[in-house]
XYZ file of C-alpha atoms in Angstrom:
635
model
C -55.503 -29.504 -28.075
C -53.169 -28.838 -24.875
C -51.123 -25.667 -24.558
C -48.118 -27.601 -25.324
C -49.224 -28.875 -28.208
C -50.063 -25.609 -29.469
C -46.491 -24.286 -28.623
C -44.889 -27.429 -30.580
C -47.002 -26.630 -33.819
C -46.145 -22.967 -33.467
C -42.194 -24.067 -33.244
C -42.553 -25.941 -36.498
C -44.351 -23.215 -38.478
C -41.531 -21.076 -37.348
C -38.591 -23.356 -38.096
C -40.090 -25.237 -40.871
C -37.120 -26.147 -43.823
C -39.314 -25.858 -46.867
C -40.596 -22.492 -48.270
C -44.170 -23.031 -47.782
C -43.145 -23.540 -44.211
C -41.538 -20.004 -43.902
C -44.642 -18.300 -45.938
C -46.673 -19.203 -43.021
C -44.371 -18.570 -40.619
C -44.501 -15.130 -42.087
C -47.750 -14.536 -42.460
C -48.859 -15.804 -39.177
C -49.229 -13.298 -36.283
C -48.100 -13.761 -32.969
C -50.006 -10.993 -30.419
C -49.170 -10.940 -26.668
C -52.018 -9.934 -23.971
C -52.569 -6.485 -24.520
C -51.539 -5.663 -27.766
C -54.463 -5.052 -29.796
C -56.010 -1.922 -30.152
C -59.351 -3.118 -30.527
C -59.992 -6.779 -28.855
C -62.667 -8.890 -30.106
C -65.270 -9.484 -28.502
C -65.002 -12.646 -26.354
C -67.441 -15.146 -24.821
C -66.652 -13.617 -21.636
C -67.792 -10.107 -22.879
C -70.731 -11.979 -24.515
C -71.896 -13.378 -21.002
C -71.596 -10.537 -19.328
C -73.653 -8.392 -21.891
C -76.570 -10.969 -22.053
C -76.187 -10.992 -18.214
C -76.806 -6.673 -18.444
C -80.096 -7.696 -20.407
C -80.931 -10.376 -17.879
C -80.952 -7.271 -15.177
C -77.443 -8.522 -13.787
C -75.256 -5.363 -13.172
C -72.075 -5.370 -15.041
C -70.297 -4.141 -11.580
C -71.512 -7.118 -9.665
C -69.213 -9.683 -8.018
C -69.410 -12.885 -10.496
C -68.386 -10.982 -13.856
C -65.604 -9.045 -12.096
C -64.293 -12.509 -10.939
C -64.335 -13.761 -14.509
C -62.571 -11.053 -15.933
C -60.100 -11.565 -13.165
C -59.212 -15.362 -14.196
C -59.551 -14.451 -17.704
C -56.883 -12.072 -17.234
C -54.708 -14.212 -14.972
C -55.119 -17.053 -17.682
C -53.825 -14.613 -20.238
C -50.680 -13.670 -18.231
C -49.781 -17.097 -17.128
C -50.163 -18.403 -20.601
C -48.031 -15.447 -21.853
C -45.115 -16.249 -19.237
C -45.489 -19.823 -20.314
C -45.168 -19.104 -24.085
C -42.171 -17.023 -23.196
C -40.203 -19.845 -21.288
C -41.148 -22.778 -23.654
C -40.272 -20.919 -26.792
C -38.033 -17.568 -26.483
C -36.143 -19.369 -23.452
C -35.113 -22.457 -25.837
C -33.253 -19.524 -27.875
C -29.585 -19.856 -27.856
C -29.280 -23.784 -28.080
C -28.569 -23.655 -31.944
C -25.127 -24.375 -31.141
C -22.435 -25.861 -28.981
C -19.095 -24.568 -28.347
C -16.164 -26.763 -26.434
C -12.826 -25.508 -25.297
C -10.312 -28.738 -25.388
C -6.591 -29.461 -24.077
C -5.091 -31.181 -21.154
C -5.979 -29.882 -17.375
C -2.297 -29.563 -16.225
C -0.076 -27.317 -17.847
C 3.427 -25.938 -16.849
C 3.988 -22.350 -16.222
C 4.933 -20.690 -19.591
C 4.840 -23.463 -21.804
C 3.422 -22.586 -25.050
C 0.029 -24.125 -25.286
C -2.357 -24.507 -28.148
C -5.993 -24.558 -26.923
C -8.325 -26.067 -29.282
C -12.284 -24.670 -29.554
C -14.803 -26.896 -31.227
C -18.038 -25.535 -32.295
C -20.917 -27.172 -34.176
C -24.555 -25.833 -35.582
C -26.785 -28.267 -34.019
C -30.113 -26.549 -35.373
C -32.107 -26.894 -38.540
C -31.087 -23.845 -40.092
C -27.746 -21.883 -41.091
C -26.042 -19.735 -38.868
C -24.663 -16.381 -40.130
C -22.979 -13.428 -38.971
C -20.796 -16.353 -36.914
C -18.202 -14.622 -34.298
C -15.922 -16.245 -31.965
C -14.558 -14.145 -29.065
C -11.556 -15.694 -26.790
C -10.680 -13.957 -23.259
C -7.358 -15.251 -22.346
C -6.180 -14.383 -18.312
C -4.686 -11.317 -17.359
C -0.948 -11.359 -17.814
C -0.750 -14.311 -20.584
C 1.355 -13.696 -23.838
C -0.510 -14.740 -27.258
C 1.782 -16.459 -30.291
C 0.481 -15.423 -33.985
C 2.414 -15.023 -36.999
C 5.631 -15.988 -35.135
C 5.526 -13.465 -32.701
C 4.501 -12.767 -29.219
C 2.780 -10.205 -27.780
C 0.463 -9.596 -24.054
C -2.911 -11.053 -24.209
C -5.556 -8.107 -25.100
C -8.699 -8.330 -23.114
C -10.675 -10.549 -25.983
C -9.764 -11.645 -29.108
C -12.384 -11.592 -31.862
C -12.186 -13.935 -34.991
C -14.824 -13.842 -37.736
C -16.074 -17.465 -38.737
C -17.759 -18.566 -42.045
C -21.568 -19.369 -42.310
C -22.155 -22.826 -40.504
C -24.812 -25.000 -42.106
C -26.894 -27.098 -40.334
C -25.032 -29.814 -38.442
C -21.781 -28.530 -39.308
C -18.946 -27.933 -37.073
C -15.468 -26.471 -36.858
C -12.588 -25.557 -34.806
C -10.500 -22.735 -33.943
C -6.972 -22.716 -32.031
C -5.368 -20.122 -29.827
C -1.571 -20.353 -29.145
C -0.696 -19.001 -25.553
C 1.842 -18.865 -23.012
C 0.099 -18.983 -19.210
C 1.703 -17.525 -16.335
C 0.987 -18.614 -12.790
C 1.848 -20.221 -9.547
C 2.084 -24.216 -8.746
C -1.474 -25.199 -8.222
C -3.166 -21.712 -9.649
C -5.833 -22.262 -11.839
C -6.107 -20.077 -15.189
C -9.451 -19.741 -17.229
C -9.966 -19.379 -20.850
C -13.432 -18.177 -21.605
C -15.084 -18.440 -25.082
C -18.312 -16.946 -26.661
C -19.969 -17.913 -30.370
C -22.224 -15.241 -31.864
C -24.457 -16.174 -34.211
C -27.850 -15.074 -35.893
C -30.112 -17.962 -37.140
C -30.725 -17.565 -41.067
C -34.487 -16.764 -40.680
C -34.440 -14.364 -37.607
C -33.001 -10.620 -37.163
C -31.947 -11.414 -33.285
C -28.257 -12.942 -32.902
C -28.011 -15.383 -29.876
C -24.541 -16.524 -28.461
C -23.143 -20.208 -27.041
C -20.690 -19.607 -23.955
C -17.912 -22.246 -22.750
C -15.012 -22.095 -20.550
C -11.592 -24.369 -19.492
C -9.618 -24.005 -16.607
C -5.998 -24.784 -17.137
C -4.000 -26.016 -13.443
C -0.216 -24.907 -13.516
C 1.275 -28.057 -12.039
C 4.541 -27.184 -12.383
C 6.461 -23.626 -12.393
C 10.071 -23.967 -14.386
C 11.490 -21.225 -12.301
C 13.301 -22.162 -9.335
C 14.645 -20.253 -6.223
C 17.432 -20.938 -3.482
C 19.141 -19.734 -0.984
C 22.778 -19.407 0.314
C 22.557 -18.069 3.971
C 23.571 -19.591 7.257
C 21.287 -21.532 9.314
C 22.108 -20.060 12.573
C 22.795 -16.299 13.204
C 23.954 -14.232 15.956
C 22.032 -11.055 17.043
C 23.911 -8.424 16.042
C 25.374 -10.250 13.295
C 25.781 -8.556 10.013
C 24.568 -11.071 7.604
C 25.525 -11.516 3.882
C 22.612 -13.295 1.611
C 22.448 -14.752 -1.888
C 18.923 -15.507 -3.707
C 19.661 -17.522 -7.107
C 17.014 -18.035 -9.759
C 17.378 -20.480 -12.122
C 15.409 -21.393 -15.190
C 14.924 -24.784 -16.528
C 12.286 -23.842 -19.041
C 13.673 -23.697 -23.040
C 11.505 -20.592 -24.024
C 11.986 -16.613 -22.225
C 10.562 -15.420 -19.796
C 10.384 -11.078 -20.110
C 9.756 -8.739 -17.973
C 10.681 -10.769 -14.521
C 11.014 -9.404 -11.111
C 12.435 -10.812 -7.772
C 10.781 -9.467 -4.481
C 12.392 -10.126 -1.445
C 10.539 -9.928 2.219
C 12.894 -9.734 5.221
C 12.152 -10.719 8.979
C 11.452 -8.199 11.447
C 14.648 -7.131 13.209
C 16.593 -7.308 9.636
C 18.234 -3.746 8.433
C 19.000 -3.748 5.238
C 22.206 -2.108 4.398
C 23.248 -2.998 0.597
C 22.734 -5.409 -1.984
C 24.315 -6.414 -5.661
C 23.177 -5.746 -8.098
C 20.787 -2.609 -6.106
C 17.212 -2.699 -6.070
C 14.961 -1.319 -8.522
C 12.534 -0.073 -5.819
C 13.115 0.392 -2.550
C 15.040 -2.535 -1.043
C 12.687 -5.259 -1.576
C 12.394 -5.086 -5.650
C 14.668 -6.171 -8.541
C 13.869 -5.727 -12.127
C 15.585 -9.000 -13.563
C 14.405 -8.244 -17.009
C 14.756 -11.267 -19.490
C 15.458 -14.899 -17.838
C 16.459 -16.905 -20.599
C 16.158 -20.701 -21.963
C 17.921 -22.798 -18.619
C 19.811 -19.482 -17.606
C 20.041 -18.121 -13.675
C 21.261 -15.630 -11.587
C 21.375 -14.160 -8.274
C 21.267 -11.154 -6.523
C 23.301 -10.671 -3.059
C 22.032 -8.660 0.427
C 23.524 -7.582 3.304
C 21.799 -6.553 6.586
C 22.587 -6.908 10.407
C 19.649 -9.054 11.828
C 18.425 -8.668 15.776
C 16.395 -11.113 17.684
C 15.811 -13.075 20.918
C 17.896 -16.476 21.117
C 16.404 -19.131 19.561
C 14.089 -17.354 17.633
C 13.280 -18.334 13.864
C 13.526 -15.505 11.508
C 12.200 -16.283 7.559
C 13.183 -14.843 4.521
C 10.586 -14.910 1.643
C 11.826 -14.722 -2.032
C 9.677 -14.584 -4.843
C 9.758 -14.413 -8.949
C 6.857 -12.913 -10.882
C 5.492 -9.770 -12.027
C 5.709 -6.431 -10.452
C 4.010 -3.276 -12.086
C 5.300 -0.647 -11.330
C 2.149 2.005 -11.783
C -0.384 -0.265 -9.616
C 2.339 -1.850 -7.406
C 0.280 -5.003 -8.103
C 2.819 -8.235 -7.252
C 1.948 -11.388 -9.371
C 4.112 -13.907 -8.134
C 5.134 -17.201 -9.900
C 7.440 -19.149 -8.020
C 7.971 -18.579 -4.009
C 10.907 -19.674 -1.816
C 11.190 -19.064 2.207
C 14.175 -19.944 4.268
C 14.534 -20.275 7.798
C 17.224 -19.097 10.124
C 17.700 -19.256 14.040
C 19.393 -16.889 16.606
C 21.838 -18.620 17.965
C 21.859 -19.743 21.623
C 25.325 -18.334 22.570
C 27.215 -20.270 25.794
C 27.815 -16.850 27.405
C 25.420 -14.607 25.914
C 24.744 -10.304 26.566
C 22.146 -7.587 25.386
C 21.712 -4.526 25.944
C 18.587 -2.156 26.544
C 18.185 1.611 26.649
C 15.515 2.349 29.206
C 14.295 -1.175 29.269
C 13.829 -1.345 25.296
C 16.003 -2.112 22.589
C 14.505 0.304 19.912
C 13.500 3.930 20.433
C 14.625 7.839 19.509
C 17.091 9.914 20.933
C 16.237 13.552 21.792
C 19.272 15.968 22.271
C 19.839 16.960 25.868
C 18.049 13.741 27.494
C 20.040 11.283 29.871
C 20.529 7.847 28.429
C 20.117 5.000 31.124
C 21.804 1.556 29.449
C 21.506 -1.814 31.148
C 23.673 -4.624 30.105
C 21.989 -7.852 30.712
C 24.677 -11.274 30.812
C 23.801 -15.032 31.310
C 25.444 -18.437 31.209
C 23.349 -20.461 29.239
C 25.524 -23.733 29.766
C 25.327 -26.256 32.186
C 28.936 -25.373 33.898
C 30.053 -22.698 35.892
C 32.128 -19.868 34.383
C 34.746 -17.790 35.733
C 36.315 -14.580 35.196
C 33.916 -13.010 33.121
C 34.802 -9.604 31.303
C 32.185 -7.380 29.564
C 32.972 -4.231 27.409
C 30.820 -1.597 26.337
C 31.677 0.634 23.623
C 29.645 3.570 22.751
C 29.720 5.982 19.427
C 28.131 9.203 18.847
C 28.999 13.016 18.484
C 25.283 13.514 20.361
C 27.117 12.113 23.733
C 28.789 13.863 26.264
C 31.433 11.538 27.415
C 32.258 13.359 30.456
C 29.089 12.618 31.839
C 29.320 8.799 31.835
C 28.423 7.387 35.134
C 28.787 3.329 35.583
C 27.638 1.353 38.402
C 29.365 -2.073 40.121
C 32.771 -1.100 39.368
C 32.821 -0.474 35.732
C 35.571 1.703 34.454
C 35.454 4.120 31.565
C 38.552 3.598 29.422
C 38.715 7.307 27.260
C 41.058 6.136 24.765
C 38.664 3.151 23.624
C 35.386 4.984 24.220
C 34.597 1.833 26.145
C 33.168 0.748 29.281
C 34.856 -2.320 31.199
C 33.347 -4.615 33.957
C 35.914 -7.250 35.131
C 36.095 -9.989 37.910
C 38.494 -7.332 39.753
C 36.283 -4.746 40.142
C 32.934 -6.368 39.519
C 32.912 -9.526 42.059
C 29.600 -11.191 40.677
C 31.460 -11.697 37.463
C 34.300 -14.025 38.787
C 32.298 -17.066 38.958
C 28.731 -16.994 37.034
C 26.985 -20.285 37.669
C 25.321 -22.449 35.346
C 21.902 -21.398 33.991
C 22.606 -17.681 36.151
C 22.273 -14.103 34.824
C 22.838 -10.586 35.883
C 23.169 -7.340 34.948
C 25.350 -3.725 34.833
C 24.419 -0.199 33.984
C 25.264 3.086 33.206
C 24.468 6.376 32.558
C 25.163 9.229 30.101
C 24.036 12.320 28.764
C 23.442 13.871 25.412
C 24.270 17.261 24.367
C 21.292 19.753 24.358
C 22.865 21.180 20.834
C 23.987 18.615 18.567
C 27.776 19.491 16.927
C 27.187 20.534 13.798
C 30.581 21.408 11.742
C 29.795 20.830 8.406
C 27.033 19.157 6.016
C 28.013 15.645 6.928
C 26.958 16.233 10.641
C 23.359 15.092 10.023
C 21.411 11.436 10.859
C 22.768 11.171 14.417
C 23.098 7.761 15.466
C 24.141 6.613 18.728
C 25.931 2.969 18.625
C 26.143 0.675 21.530
C 28.457 -2.838 21.375
C 28.552 -5.319 23.812
C 30.952 -8.178 24.162
C 31.326 -10.818 26.648
C 33.863 -13.395 27.223
C 35.292 -15.776 29.772
C 39.038 -16.082 30.944
C 38.681 -19.736 31.913
C 37.129 -22.095 29.555
C 35.655 -25.195 31.244
C 37.441 -28.592 29.902
C 33.906 -29.886 28.340
C 33.858 -26.367 26.268
C 37.404 -26.474 24.896
C 37.414 -25.628 21.320
C 34.020 -23.678 21.572
C 33.880 -20.038 22.013
C 32.670 -18.281 24.823
C 32.648 -15.200 23.548
C 29.698 -13.172 21.980
C 28.504 -9.759 21.239
C 25.637 -7.222 20.933
C 25.006 -4.570 18.875
C 22.280 -1.864 19.133
C 21.687 1.674 17.077
C 19.382 4.430 18.058
C 18.214 7.486 15.796
C 18.583 11.111 17.184
C 15.799 13.447 16.410
C 16.581 16.666 15.142
C 16.510 19.642 17.096
C 14.597 22.313 15.815
C 14.415 25.606 17.211
C 11.032 27.830 16.979
C 10.239 31.188 17.898
C 7.849 33.936 17.486
C 7.891 37.308 18.141
C 5.500 40.569 17.715
C 7.527 43.746 16.365
C 6.712 47.544 15.760
C 9.924 49.265 15.146
C 12.389 47.021 14.479
C 10.089 45.075 11.744
C 11.000 43.803 8.236
C 7.869 45.414 7.075
C 7.013 49.170 7.669
C 4.346 49.656 10.543
C 2.628 52.764 11.402
C -0.475 54.003 13.522
C -0.005 55.651 17.292
C 2.333 53.694 19.487
C 1.214 52.901 22.537
C -1.818 51.981 20.686
C -4.584 54.808 21.180
C -8.559 53.032 21.657
C -10.335 54.364 18.314
C -7.049 54.343 16.121
C -5.410 51.623 13.919
C -2.253 50.406 14.655
C -0.033 48.266 12.634
C 2.263 45.480 13.804
C 4.579 42.803 12.329
C 4.778 38.782 13.322
C 8.055 37.455 12.832
C 8.829 33.368 13.077
C 12.176 32.271 12.825
C 12.969 28.480 12.835
C 16.288 26.756 12.923
C 16.905 22.976 12.373
C 20.310 20.961 13.306
C 20.714 17.746 11.932
C 18.238 15.612 10.026
C 16.225 16.983 6.917
C 12.518 17.504 7.799
C 9.261 17.653 4.960
C 5.685 18.768 5.260
C 6.760 21.824 7.698
C 4.124 24.356 8.147
C 3.444 26.935 10.797
C -0.062 28.157 11.882
C -1.903 30.486 14.092
C -5.134 32.332 14.528
C -5.982 36.092 14.784
C -8.377 37.315 17.343
C -11.765 38.829 15.946
C -10.481 42.565 16.425
C -7.208 41.988 14.559
C -7.024 42.249 10.873
C -4.784 40.352 7.996
C -3.350 43.225 6.087
C -1.657 40.737 3.427
C 1.734 42.069 3.385
C 4.225 39.619 3.930
C 8.092 39.092 3.606
C 9.865 37.399 1.789
C 7.817 37.995 -0.913
C 7.875 34.468 -2.416
C 6.962 32.723 1.180
C 3.571 30.649 0.905
C 2.220 32.834 3.825
C -1.827 32.480 2.941
C -4.387 33.943 5.115
C -8.045 31.770 5.599
C -10.738 34.351 6.352
C -13.111 31.550 7.095
C -11.155 30.243 9.970
C -8.946 33.488 10.810
C -5.782 31.179 10.623
C -2.381 32.427 9.279
C -0.555 29.323 7.519
C 3.056 29.182 6.668
C 3.814 26.349 3.923
C 7.547 25.953 4.570
C 7.714 22.380 2.901
C 11.197 21.477 3.235
C 13.636 22.147 5.572
C 16.874 21.136 5.388
C 19.651 20.232 8.082
C 21.790 22.898 9.585
C 19.051 25.994 8.363
C 19.948 28.584 11.314
C 23.433 26.623 11.921
C 25.423 26.442 8.926
C 23.250 28.735 7.304
C 20.992 31.503 8.015
C 17.822 31.228 10.162
C 14.514 30.762 8.097
C 12.369 34.072 8.332
C 9.186 34.714 7.861
C 6.713 37.551 8.656
C 3.444 38.884 8.025
C 1.381 42.684 9.157
C -1.669 42.695 10.705
C -3.300 45.853 12.241
C -5.563 46.196 15.604
C -8.332 49.125 16.492
C -8.251 48.952 20.163
C -11.659 49.873 22.019
C -12.182 52.007 25.158
C -12.509 48.880 27.206
C -8.988 48.240 26.114
C -7.147 51.142 27.693
C -4.680 50.237 30.578
C -4.085 47.051 29.304
C -2.038 45.145 26.276
C -3.688 43.406 23.465
C -3.410 39.689 21.934
C -2.191 40.049 18.522
C -2.045 36.158 17.913
C -2.663 32.863 19.591
C -0.280 30.558 20.199
C 1.957 29.427 16.967
C 1.718 25.699 16.161
C 5.252 24.029 14.547
C 4.811 20.855 12.169
C 6.934 18.715 9.960
C 8.099 14.895 9.445
C 11.913 14.220 10.391
C 12.891 12.081 7.139
C 15.626 10.660 9.272
C 13.632 9.309 11.975
C 10.083 9.326 10.506
C 8.619 10.920 13.422
C 6.433 13.922 13.215
C 7.450 17.112 15.001
C 4.906 19.123 16.932
C 6.209 22.411 18.712
C 4.072 25.266 20.029
C 5.124 29.020 20.985
C 3.298 31.450 23.201
C 0.491 34.008 22.269
C 2.103 37.305 21.092
C 0.519 40.650 22.171
C 1.548 43.758 22.225
C 3.972 43.638 24.562
C 6.830 43.811 22.477
C 9.483 42.302 24.470
C 11.668 41.568 21.244
C 11.620 45.309 19.865
C 14.734 46.634 21.640
C 13.229 50.023 20.124
C 10.240 50.061 22.431
C 9.625 50.145 26.196
C 7.052 49.048 28.287
C 5.177 52.579 28.279
C 4.545 51.594 23.992
C 2.965 48.513 25.135
C -0.500 49.274 26.333
C -3.465 50.701 25.395
C -3.957 54.708 25.769
C -6.848 56.909 25.531
């Protein structure tokens, strides 16, 4: 009898239906190769023994080869047994997820799950596990709740050939075209076995429609620099309620958000709409300014879905975009600061503005006037210098170029462009009179118009404008000094410092900040090997620490308000050090600290600020109670 016949006979014995078969199966032992403590003498061993008696050595090549062949036979046979017998387990049951394939997002969906015992044994301890996609809702007992990671149901015993059906009622959410997969697993134990097996299945439901819609109310044509008010409207055509709905907006480059009604829930892009009822609608209105090149397309994006505020995960259900184009004005004007349209301004620098204009029509335009309106308390207005006949109108805070003083503006030919420029200085120290004098900006508004309108443009405005805003960096003043007598901490030791003797000094850091709040502010310096940290500092609550491994002193300031050192006292921190000069130091001053580094982030501009002050020595130039004779080491 071949191997396949043996295996079929074995399976018949294991799975026979009558009691006699069961007793036969239980009395039969299945032994895998290598599991017997004392295996019986095989024909091969008898052959080897006979060979020994005939004088053939046990270690000879032929017996060894026969042993190896026999071992391989056992291994292959065992593997075949495992594959053909044990590998067939798990086929006692069939399970299938039914239901139509295309669904509407959020609809109430009843999913039938059909299963059947296809074996000749009763299936016991039957358990059905249902895995619903994350973000779905389950309806049970007249209520809805978020789908758990898995739903487990106990099923009655299944007799041979018996089938049954379970249903689960869910609401699956997703965007159009997205697939949502429901997985099921039937776990069971055949009556005459201890092991448990399972049968699995799944079905993917495709979202063919989303009953939530978005629509835009926004002009198709926008002007660069224009203040835009846009409305995004959401509607539901579903007879059901959608809960925990969020709206997310994405703005195009060049759009600066100003405000919205209602206000966003997070930043300027996320709105928590809460519950959207059957057939309901609503809208969000937002405002801002748009800038861009002529003819440039600006794309606004909106989406409805679920936003997890903890993980910041966004799952959209419905999305809509809107494209608006920057208008090409018949007569355009555009401003630049040092050839760019975006940059930060540093107090004390000279600002070089350029104004470019262009006739975008096919006709000559005559008698053009350009005005530049400047605004910003940081500006030193008496330093304005103009080119090409520009005139400063102090009462209007404006510079004007017209056909009288600028010949190029008398006639601007079709398609031609040109430019004028002006310069203005900024104040070295911003004017700060109260707490409102912060987050300073320089604003430039440009207008252009033609006094004479060609016949073909009658009824069309030949005026246009451009708007620019530039943020001003905060002015920060940072200094360090070494003191002995005029010190917030009591110092001792010889002065001038004496070789072999210890002298104590105090290092003082002072910070002033003008117009912008700062965060993550800290000051660091390093001590030379011969300088010792004395663990005394002022004020007592200052976070001034010493890292012995790096020999660094660090003052962790954290937040620094605008107006510190201007409207309020300066921020001052001090710490004490000591030094013992050697005879090699006689006649010269000693270095007490390396350069000090100031670091911080300007919260208005988002810029990281970095400043340094020079190394400090025993030349106590900031201590008026000392003189030059006290500064160098003596014997």
